[in-house]
Amino acid sequence: MANKRSPVNIFWFRRDLRLTDNAGLYHALKQGLPVIPLFIFDTHILDKLPDKNDARVTFIHHALAEMNEELTRFSSSLCVKYGKPEEVWQELTAEFDIREVIANTDYEPYATEREDKVRKVLGKNKIPLTTYKDQVIFEKDEVVKDDGKPYTVFTPYKRKWLATLNPELHLKAYPVTKYAKNFYAHTSWELPSLKQIGFEKSDLELPGKTYRDVIEDYHRTRDFPSVEGTSRIGAHLRFGTLSIRKVTLDAWEAREKTWLNELVWRDFYAMILWHFPETATAAFRKNFDNIRWRNHEAEFEAWCEGKTGYPLVDAGMRQLNETGWMHNRIRMVTASFLAKHLLIDWRWGEAYFARRLIDYDMASNVGGWQWAAGSGNDAVPYFRVFNPQLQQERFDPEMKYIRRWVPEFHDPFKYPKPIVDHREARERVLKEFKRAFAG
Ligand SMILES: Cc1cc2nc3c(=O)[nH]c(=O)nc-3n(C[C@H](O)[C@H](O)[C@H](O)COP(=O)(O)OP(=O)(O)OC[C@H]3O[C@@H](n4cnc5c(N)ncnc54)[C@H](O)[C@@H]3O)c2cc1C
């Protein structure tokens, strides 16, 4: 073990919980000083989680345990702290002779704010904090319009993204193990249990890491919620337990490119949130802020519980509540139903998804919600109101998905009548949207 006062670098894990192909970790180890691998259970985040069996916390804990196991190969272990990051860093600067802190960039507004605070603490001790791109293929201003402004429409963004991509350069793996001998030698740090950080193990099944088997057929199967036609790797991309470079390389090398398109959407929404952080809570199209949302609490509750009387909407909400995941087609249908049929503020729905989705990602969730509500930068036109009945006929024609999640849908004694009439709801929302846009 290195002497406590001999110089070290620290690599701070956040949304990059893996030891392979990790940009920042590679650069940290390559420098030569012993590198302490650090993770902080951030109480600013944990204290706000209402469910003590939150599956995301179980997911992270599981990923940390796996990394710890792998680190024993290099006679090292994770240093895991619990608390407010700015205070934890204060303690770490007193405990170790830190020469540099290295991390991968986290683009969310809270992460940026947190980093600013930590930079101040480190700055007082003259310790630099260096960050690397790892979470996306292209970040910030790497894919922008010819005039240097950010794209706000997906299709031209995608065209430029594809034209900019050099797979040998942008998708190349970082060979972390080449310098693994530089991990700080220390095997006795303990990973706190879930209970020690105030949580319980979630009962939800955590998603697997396989995705290759869906790529070739994705364009045919992706819209049918009863088919296992999508990868379900969102949580692994969210927490970095899979490398976005490796996943994108596999998508790039496949014959069928529809799935690659989805990964570009992910970069697109991350870029939008970075350039327009205010859209996390405000409509991208400003005139949407004039809408008088009805915000009917009992109707919102019925939507959350999957009791709207629209079987496809209810199936989606029950799938979300019971598994922590919902199929993309049904995310669109349920989101549109809340914002348009019920005229409930899209932010209520966004917050509910944020609480329930294991793959919750602020950029994609806000992007998806604003798209469905019509307030987004490249959204579905405001006057297009998904008809849940027609959506069911097209995408769940044999009602397999509905039968799975709402088995009582045909029983008038057990299943509620529709909470709103489709035609009336459509007229109501169009009237309100027109009023809001005229004012
Ligand atoms: C209202 C709404 C809310 C959403 N909230 C989230 C969210 O919180 N987190 C999230 O990762 N995605 C979100 N999405 C996008 C999409 O629904 C999910 O990424 C997808 O359903 C996850 O399932 P999968 O992993 O099987 O995806 P696949 O279809 O297998 O796609 C592979 C990966 O590509 C990315 N991706 C796919 N579709 C999109 C998309 N439309 N936008 C951005 N990235 C995409 C995801 O990382 C996904 O894991 C939302 C969409 C809507 C309409």
PDB file of N, CA, C and O in Angstrom, residues 140-184:
ATOM      1  N   LYS A 140     -21.239  18.713 -26.578  1.00  0.00           N
ATOM      2  CA  LYS A 140     -21.214  20.176 -26.629  1.00  0.00           C
ATOM      3  C   LYS A 140     -21.262  20.727 -28.062  1.00  0.00           C
ATOM      4  O   LYS A 140     -22.261  20.592 -28.732  1.00  0.00           O
ATOM      5  N   ASP A 141     -20.153  21.325 -28.525  1.00  0.00           N
ATOM      6  CA  ASP A 141     -20.147  21.974 -29.843  1.00  0.00           C
ATOM      7  C   ASP A 141     -19.503  21.121 -30.930  1.00  0.00           C
ATOM      8  O   ASP A 141     -19.119  21.636 -31.971  1.00  0.00           O
ATOM      9  N   GLU A 142     -19.380  19.830 -30.697  1.00  0.00           N
ATOM     10  CA  GLU A 142     -18.663  19.021 -31.696  1.00  0.00           C
ATOM     11  C   GLU A 142     -19.473  18.809 -32.980  1.00  0.00           C
ATOM     12  O   GLU A 142     -18.897  18.611 -34.041  1.00  0.00           O
ATOM     13  N   VAL A 143     -20.800  18.789 -32.840  1.00  0.00           N
ATOM     14  CA  VAL A 143     -21.640  18.695 -34.041  1.00  0.00           C
ATOM     15  C   VAL A 143     -22.606  19.878 -33.996  1.00  0.00           C
ATOM     16  O   VAL A 143     -23.613  19.844 -33.298  1.00  0.00           O
ATOM     17  N   VAL A 144     -22.243  20.937 -34.711  1.00  0.00           N
ATOM     18  CA  VAL A 144     -23.086  22.134 -34.729  1.00  0.00           C
ATOM     19  C   VAL A 144     -23.291  22.570 -36.182  1.00  0.00           C
ATOM     20  O   VAL A 144     -22.642  22.055 -37.094  1.00  0.00           O
ATOM     21  N   LYS A 145     -24.172  23.524 -36.372  1.00  0.00           N
ATOM     22  CA  LYS A 145     -24.452  24.021 -37.725  1.00  0.00           C
ATOM     23  C   LYS A 145     -23.220  24.751 -38.258  1.00  0.00           C
ATOM     24  O   LYS A 145     -22.317  25.100 -37.497  1.00  0.00           O
ATOM     25  N   ASP A 146     -23.212  25.024 -39.552  1.00  0.00           N
ATOM     26  CA  ASP A 146     -22.044  25.684 -40.145  1.00  0.00           C
ATOM     27  C   ASP A 146     -21.784  27.045 -39.511  1.00  0.00           C
ATOM     28  O   ASP A 146     -20.656  27.512 -39.467  1.00  0.00           O
ATOM     29  N   ASP A 147     -22.848  27.702 -38.993  1.00  0.00           N
ATOM     30  CA  ASP A 147     -22.641  29.007 -38.361  1.00  0.00           C
ATOM     31  C   ASP A 147     -22.244  28.883 -36.882  1.00  0.00           C
ATOM     32  O   ASP A 147     -22.180  29.873 -36.164  1.00  0.00           O
ATOM     33  N   GLY A 148     -22.010  27.641 -36.424  1.00  0.00           N
ATOM     34  CA  GLY A 148     -21.540  27.437 -35.052  1.00  0.00           C
ATOM     35  C   GLY A 148     -22.648  27.309 -34.020  1.00  0.00           C
ATOM     36  O   GLY A 148     -22.395  27.061 -32.854  1.00  0.00           O
ATOM     37  N   LYS A 149     -23.904  27.480 -34.487  1.00  0.00           N
ATOM     38  CA  LYS A 149     -25.019  27.385 -33.536  1.00  0.00           C
ATOM     39  C   LYS A 149     -25.459  25.923 -33.387  1.00  0.00           C
ATOM     40  O   LYS A 149     -25.316  25.135 -34.321  1.00  0.00           O
ATOM     41  N   PRO A 150     -26.049  25.589 -32.239  1.00  0.00           N
ATOM     42  CA  PRO A 150     -26.479  24.185 -32.063  1.00  0.00           C
ATOM     43  C   PRO A 150     -27.676  23.855 -32.953  1.00  0.00           C
ATOM     44  O   PRO A 150     -28.518  24.721 -33.203  1.00  0.00           O
ATOM     45  N   TYR A 151     -27.720  22.630 -33.404  1.00  0.00           N
ATOM     46  CA  TYR A 151     -28.902  22.164 -34.134  1.00  0.00           C
ATOM     47  C   TYR A 151     -30.066  22.069 -33.157  1.00  0.00           C
ATOM     48  O   TYR A 151     -29.874  21.718 -31.984  1.00  0.00           O
ATOM     49  N   THR A 152     -31.276  22.338 -33.654  1.00  0.00           N
ATOM     50  CA  THR A 152     -32.452  22.100 -32.822  1.00  0.00           C
ATOM     51  C   THR A 152     -33.401  21.111 -33.514  1.00  0.00           C
ATOM     52  O   THR A 152     -34.417  20.743 -32.953  1.00  0.00           O
ATOM     53  N   VAL A 153     -33.045  20.709 -34.742  1.00  0.00           N
ATOM     54  CA  VAL A 153     -33.865  19.731 -35.468  1.00  0.00           C
ATOM     55  C   VAL A 153     -33.009  18.483 -35.679  1.00  0.00           C
ATOM     56  O   VAL A 153     -31.824  18.572 -35.998  1.00  0.00           O
ATOM     57  N   PHE A 154     -33.627  17.316 -35.463  1.00  0.00           N
ATOM     58  CA  PHE A 154     -32.847  16.083 -35.426  1.00  0.00           C
ATOM     59  C   PHE A 154     -32.232  15.690 -36.772  1.00  0.00           C
ATOM     60  O   PHE A 154     -31.051  15.351 -36.834  1.00  0.00           O
ATOM     61  N   THR A 155     -33.030  15.719 -37.864  1.00  0.00           N
ATOM     62  CA  THR A 155     -32.534  15.140 -39.122  1.00  0.00           C
ATOM     63  C   THR A 155     -31.236  15.796 -39.622  1.00  0.00           C
ATOM     64  O   THR A 155     -30.271  15.080 -39.919  1.00  0.00           O
ATOM     65  N   PRO A 156     -31.159  17.122 -39.707  1.00  0.00           N
ATOM     66  CA  PRO A 156     -29.867  17.697 -40.124  1.00  0.00           C
ATOM     67  C   PRO A 156     -28.741  17.422 -39.123  1.00  0.00           C
ATOM     68  O   PRO A 156     -27.583  17.252 -39.514  1.00  0.00           O
ATOM     69  N   TYR A 157     -29.106  17.344 -37.824  1.00  0.00           N
ATOM     70  CA  TYR A 157     -28.093  17.007 -36.804  1.00  0.00           C
ATOM     71  C   TYR A 157     -27.528  15.628 -37.091  1.00  0.00           C
ATOM     72  O   TYR A 157     -26.317  15.418 -37.088  1.00  0.00           O
ATOM     73  N   LYS A 158     -28.433  14.696 -37.363  1.00  0.00           N
ATOM     74  CA  LYS A 158     -27.999  13.315 -37.614  1.00  0.00           C
ATOM     75  C   LYS A 158     -27.086  13.252 -38.854  1.00  0.00           C
ATOM     76  O   LYS A 158     -26.066  12.572 -38.844  1.00  0.00           O
ATOM     77  N   ARG A 159     -27.470  14.003 -39.885  1.00  0.00           N
ATOM     78  CA  ARG A 159     -26.664  14.001 -41.104  1.00  0.00           C
ATOM     79  C   ARG A 159     -25.237  14.464 -40.786  1.00  0.00           C
ATOM     80  O   ARG A 159     -24.255  13.845 -41.185  1.00  0.00           O
ATOM     81  N   LYS A 160     -25.144  15.549 -40.016  1.00  0.00           N
ATOM     82  CA  LYS A 160     -23.816  16.095 -39.669  1.00  0.00           C
ATOM     83  C   LYS A 160     -23.085  15.120 -38.742  1.00  0.00           C
ATOM     84  O   LYS A 160     -21.874  14.935 -38.851  1.00  0.00           O
ATOM     85  N   TRP A 161     -23.820  14.517 -37.828  1.00  0.00           N
ATOM     86  CA  TRP A 161     -23.236  13.548 -36.875  1.00  0.00           C
ATOM     87  C   TRP A 161     -22.582  12.413 -37.665  1.00  0.00           C
ATOM     88  O   TRP A 161     -21.431  12.046 -37.416  1.00  0.00           O
ATOM     89  N   LEU A 162     -23.326  11.895 -38.656  1.00  0.00           N
ATOM     90  CA  LEU A 162     -22.804  10.772 -39.446  1.00  0.00           C
ATOM     91  C   LEU A 162     -21.613  11.209 -40.299  1.00  0.00           C
ATOM     92  O   LEU A 162     -20.642  10.469 -40.456  1.00  0.00           O
ATOM     93  N   ALA A 163     -21.693  12.437 -40.821  1.00  0.00           N
ATOM     94  CA  ALA A 163     -20.598  12.929 -41.663  1.00  0.00           C
ATOM     95  C   ALA A 163     -19.339  13.181 -40.825  1.00  0.00           C
ATOM     96  O   ALA A 163     -18.219  13.056 -41.314  1.00  0.00           O
ATOM     97  N   THR A 164     -19.522  13.513 -39.549  1.00  0.00           N
ATOM     98  CA  THR A 164     -18.377  13.815 -38.676  1.00  0.00           C
ATOM     99  C   THR A 164     -17.726  12.541 -38.138  1.00  0.00           C
ATOM    100  O   THR A 164     -16.538  12.510 -37.835  1.00  0.00           O
ATOM    101  N   LEU A 165     -18.528  11.488 -38.043  1.00  0.00           N
ATOM    102  CA  LEU A 165     -18.037  10.264 -37.385  1.00  0.00           C
ATOM    103  C   LEU A 165     -16.890   9.603 -38.146  1.00  0.00           C
ATOM    104  O   LEU A 165     -17.005   9.293 -39.331  1.00  0.00           O
ATOM    105  N   ASN A 166     -15.807   9.403 -37.434  1.00  0.00           N
ATOM    106  CA  ASN A 166     -14.702   8.587 -37.945  1.00  0.00           C
ATOM    107  C   ASN A 166     -14.577   7.423 -36.960  1.00  0.00           C
ATOM    108  O   ASN A 166     -14.007   7.589 -35.873  1.00  0.00           O
ATOM    109  N   PRO A 167     -15.135   6.255 -37.314  1.00  0.00           N
ATOM    110  CA  PRO A 167     -15.199   5.164 -36.332  1.00  0.00           C
ATOM    111  C   PRO A 167     -13.845   4.822 -35.719  1.00  0.00           C
ATOM    112  O   PRO A 167     -13.748   4.542 -34.529  1.00  0.00           O
ATOM    113  N   GLU A 168     -12.786   4.885 -36.554  1.00  0.00           N
ATOM    114  CA  GLU A 168     -11.467   4.506 -36.009  1.00  0.00           C
ATOM    115  C   GLU A 168     -10.990   5.474 -34.930  1.00  0.00           C
ATOM    116  O   GLU A 168     -10.222   5.119 -34.045  1.00  0.00           O
ATOM    117  N   LEU A 169     -11.470   6.689 -35.024  1.00  0.00           N
ATOM    118  CA  LEU A 169     -11.069   7.695 -34.047  1.00  0.00           C
ATOM    119  C   LEU A 169     -12.090   7.798 -32.906  1.00  0.00           C
ATOM    120  O   LEU A 169     -11.747   7.657 -31.725  1.00  0.00           O
ATOM    121  N   HIS A 170     -13.349   7.981 -33.259  1.00  0.00           N
ATOM    122  CA  HIS A 170     -14.366   8.273 -32.238  1.00  0.00           C
ATOM    123  C   HIS A 170     -14.886   7.045 -31.501  1.00  0.00           C
ATOM    124  O   HIS A 170     -15.456   7.176 -30.425  1.00  0.00           O
ATOM    125  N   LEU A 171     -14.722   5.868 -32.108  1.00  0.00           N
ATOM    126  CA  LEU A 171     -15.284   4.676 -31.450  1.00  0.00           C
ATOM    127  C   LEU A 171     -14.182   3.749 -30.920  1.00  0.00           C
ATOM    128  O   LEU A 171     -14.439   2.625 -30.505  1.00  0.00           O
ATOM    129  N   LYS A 172     -12.963   4.240 -30.951  1.00  0.00           N
ATOM    130  CA  LYS A 172     -11.830   3.435 -30.493  1.00  0.00           C
ATOM    131  C   LYS A 172     -11.887   3.252 -28.970  1.00  0.00           C
ATOM    132  O   LYS A 172     -12.165   4.205 -28.241  1.00  0.00           O
ATOM    133  N   ALA A 173     -11.618   2.026 -28.537  1.00  0.00           N
ATOM    134  CA  ALA A 173     -11.695   1.751 -27.089  1.00  0.00           C
ATOM    135  C   ALA A 173     -10.448   2.278 -26.372  1.00  0.00           C
ATOM    136  O   ALA A 173      -9.356   2.316 -26.950  1.00  0.00           O
ATOM    137  N   TYR A 174     -10.623   2.682 -25.136  1.00  0.00           N
ATOM    138  CA  TYR A 174      -9.489   3.097 -24.298  1.00  0.00           C
ATOM    139  C   TYR A 174      -9.007   1.881 -23.505  1.00  0.00           C
ATOM    140  O   TYR A 174      -9.749   1.359 -22.662  1.00  0.00           O
ATOM    141  N   PRO A 175      -7.787   1.407 -23.759  1.00  0.00           N
ATOM    142  CA  PRO A 175      -7.309   0.163 -23.135  1.00  0.00           C
ATOM    143  C   PRO A 175      -6.856   0.372 -21.684  1.00  0.00           C
ATOM    144  O   PRO A 175      -5.662   0.440 -21.393  1.00  0.00           O
ATOM    145  N   VAL A 176      -7.835   0.447 -20.809  1.00  0.00           N
ATOM    146  CA  VAL A 176      -7.563   0.776 -19.408  1.00  0.00           C
ATOM    147  C   VAL A 176      -6.557  -0.197 -18.774  1.00  0.00           C
ATOM    148  O   VAL A 176      -5.648   0.226 -18.043  1.00  0.00           O
ATOM    149  N   THR A 177      -6.699  -1.482 -19.081  1.00  0.00           N
ATOM    150  CA  THR A 177      -5.874  -2.474 -18.365  1.00  0.00           C
ATOM    151  C   THR A 177      -4.370  -2.320 -18.658  1.00  0.00           C
ATOM    152  O   THR A 177      -3.546  -2.766 -17.871  1.00  0.00           O
ATOM    153  N   LYS A 178      -4.057  -1.650 -19.763  1.00  0.00           N
ATOM    154  CA  LYS A 178      -2.640  -1.426 -20.088  1.00  0.00           C
ATOM    155  C   LYS A 178      -1.896  -0.751 -18.928  1.00  0.00           C
ATOM    156  O   LYS A 178      -0.717  -0.996 -18.705  1.00  0.00           O
ATOM    157  N   TYR A 179      -2.605   0.125 -18.212  1.00  0.00           N
ATOM    158  CA  TYR A 179      -1.954   0.851 -17.114  1.00  0.00           C
ATOM    159  C   TYR A 179      -2.534   0.481 -15.744  1.00  0.00           C
ATOM    160  O   TYR A 179      -2.376   1.223 -14.768  1.00  0.00           O
ATOM    161  N   ALA A 180      -3.183  -0.686 -15.684  1.00  0.00           N
ATOM    162  CA  ALA A 180      -3.896  -1.050 -14.447  1.00  0.00           C
ATOM    163  C   ALA A 180      -2.957  -1.220 -13.257  1.00  0.00           C
ATOM    164  O   ALA A 180      -3.391  -1.138 -12.100  1.00  0.00           O
ATOM    165  N   LYS A 181      -1.686  -1.403 -13.531  1.00  0.00           N
ATOM    166  CA  LYS A 181      -0.722  -1.531 -12.420  1.00  0.00           C
ATOM    167  C   LYS A 181      -0.685  -0.240 -11.579  1.00  0.00           C
ATOM    168  O   LYS A 181      -0.199  -0.231 -10.459  1.00  0.00           O
ATOM    169  N   ASN A 182      -1.199   0.841 -12.158  1.00  0.00           N
ATOM    170  CA  ASN A 182      -1.171   2.124 -11.431  1.00  0.00           C
ATOM    171  C   ASN A 182      -2.372   2.358 -10.517  1.00  0.00           C
ATOM    172  O   ASN A 182      -2.486   3.435  -9.937  1.00  0.00           O
ATOM    173  N   PHE A 183      -3.259   1.385 -10.408  1.00  0.00           N
ATOM    174  CA  PHE A 183      -4.320   1.537  -9.412  1.00  0.00           C
ATOM    175  C   PHE A 183      -3.680   1.570  -8.028  1.00  0.00           C
ATOM    176  O   PHE A 183      -2.762   0.803  -7.739  1.00  0.00           O
ATOM    177  N   TYR A 184      -4.167   2.426  -7.200  1.00  0.00           N
ATOM    178  CA  TYR A 184      -3.686   2.566  -5.813  1.00  0.00           C
ATOM    179  C   TYR A 184      -3.849   1.222  -5.102  1.00  0.00           C
ATOM    180  O   TYR A 184      -4.956   0.662  -5.080  1.00  0.00           O
TER     181      TYR A 184
END
